[in-house]
Amino acid sequence: MALIVGAHFFPLASLFQVPIYYITGILLCLLATLVMLTFPVKTIISNHHIMTWWVSVGFGSALILWGTGGNSLP
């Protein structure tokens, strides 16, 4: 899902003339790809199943999008 959302930022960047959207798209796609290639899908800590992909992509995407929103303010 993060790959798809990241890919949507590329046409939005040219449509709205906001160059930072290119960086956002690249970072979201890169984050999703790196997580899929390097992180385990899930891990178990004290009998708790943690979906590592969901947590890492979720928090990483939140930081990227928060930074984008903060830099897009006038």
CSV table of N, CA and C in Angstrom, one decimal, residues 29-58:
chain,number,residue,atom,x,y,z
A,29,CYS,N,8.2,5.1,-1.5
A,29,CYS,CA,8.5,3.9,-2.3
A,29,CYS,C,9.7,3.2,-1.8
A,30,LEU,N,10.7,4.0,-1.4
A,30,LEU,CA,12.0,3.5,-0.9
A,30,LEU,C,11.8,2.8,0.4
A,31,LEU,N,11.0,3.4,1.3
A,31,LEU,CA,10.7,2.8,2.6
A,31,LEU,C,10.0,1.5,2.5
A,32,ALA,N,9.0,1.4,1.7
A,32,ALA,CA,8.2,0.2,1.5
A,32,ALA,C,9.1,-0.9,0.9
A,33,THR,N,9.9,-0.6,-0.1
A,33,THR,CA,10.8,-1.5,-0.7
A,33,THR,C,11.9,-2.1,0.3
A,34,LEU,N,12.5,-1.2,1.0
A,34,LEU,CA,13.5,-1.6,2.0
A,34,LEU,C,13.0,-2.4,3.1
A,35,VAL,N,11.8,-2.1,3.5
A,35,VAL,CA,11.2,-2.9,4.6
A,35,VAL,C,10.9,-4.3,4.1
A,36,MET,N,10.3,-4.4,2.9
A,36,MET,CA,10.0,-5.7,2.3
A,36,MET,C,11.2,-6.6,2.1
A,37,LEU,N,12.3,-5.9,1.8
A,37,LEU,CA,13.5,-6.7,1.5
A,37,LEU,C,14.4,-7.0,2.7
A,38,THR,N,14.2,-6.3,3.8
A,38,THR,CA,15.1,-6.5,4.9
A,38,THR,C,14.5,-6.9,6.2
A,39,PHE,N,13.2,-6.6,6.5
A,39,PHE,CA,12.5,-6.8,7.7
A,39,PHE,C,11.8,-8.2,7.7
A,40,PRO,N,11.7,-8.9,8.8
A,40,PRO,CA,10.8,-10.0,8.8
A,40,PRO,C,9.3,-9.6,8.8
A,41,VAL,N,8.4,-10.4,8.3
A,41,VAL,CA,7.0,-10.0,8.3
A,41,VAL,C,6.5,-9.8,9.6
A,42,LYS,N,6.8,-10.7,10.6
A,42,LYS,CA,6.3,-10.6,11.9
A,42,LYS,C,7.4,-11.1,12.9
A,43,THR,N,7.2,-10.7,14.1
A,43,THR,CA,8.1,-11.2,15.2
A,43,THR,C,7.3,-11.5,16.4
A,44,ILE,N,7.8,-12.3,17.3
A,44,ILE,CA,7.1,-12.6,18.5
A,44,ILE,C,7.9,-12.2,19.7
A,45,ILE,N,7.3,-11.4,20.6
A,45,ILE,CA,8.0,-10.9,21.8
A,45,ILE,C,7.1,-11.2,22.9
A,46,SER,N,7.5,-12.0,23.9
A,46,SER,CA,6.7,-12.4,25.0
A,46,SER,C,5.3,-12.8,24.7
A,47,ASN,N,5.2,-13.8,23.7
A,47,ASN,CA,3.9,-14.3,23.3
A,47,ASN,C,3.0,-13.3,22.6
A,48,HIS,N,3.6,-12.1,22.2
A,48,HIS,CA,2.8,-11.1,21.4
A,48,HIS,C,3.3,-11.1,20.0
A,49,HIS,N,2.4,-11.3,19.1
A,49,HIS,CA,2.7,-11.3,17.6
A,49,HIS,C,2.7,-9.9,17.2
A,50,ILE,N,3.9,-9.4,16.7
A,50,ILE,CA,4.0,-8.0,16.2
A,50,ILE,C,4.2,-8.1,14.7
A,51,MET,N,3.4,-7.4,13.9
A,51,MET,CA,3.5,-7.3,12.5
A,51,MET,C,4.6,-6.3,12.2
A,52,THR,N,5.8,-6.7,12.0
A,52,THR,CA,6.9,-5.8,11.8
A,52,THR,C,6.8,-4.9,10.6
A,53,TRP,N,6.3,-5.4,9.5
A,53,TRP,CA,6.1,-4.6,8.3
A,53,TRP,C,5.1,-3.5,8.6
A,54,TRP,N,4.0,-3.8,9.2
A,54,TRP,CA,3.0,-2.8,9.4
A,54,TRP,C,3.5,-1.7,10.3
A,55,VAL,N,4.2,-2.1,11.4
A,55,VAL,CA,4.6,-1.1,12.3
A,55,VAL,C,5.7,-0.2,11.7
A,56,SER,N,6.7,-0.8,11.0
A,56,SER,CA,7.8,0.0,10.5
A,56,SER,C,7.3,0.9,9.3
A,57,VAL,N,6.5,0.4,8.4
A,57,VAL,CA,6.0,1.2,7.3
A,57,VAL,C,5.0,2.2,7.8
A,58,GLY,N,4.2,1.9,8.8
A,58,GLY,CA,3.2,2.8,9.3
A,58,GLY,C,3.9,4.0,10.0
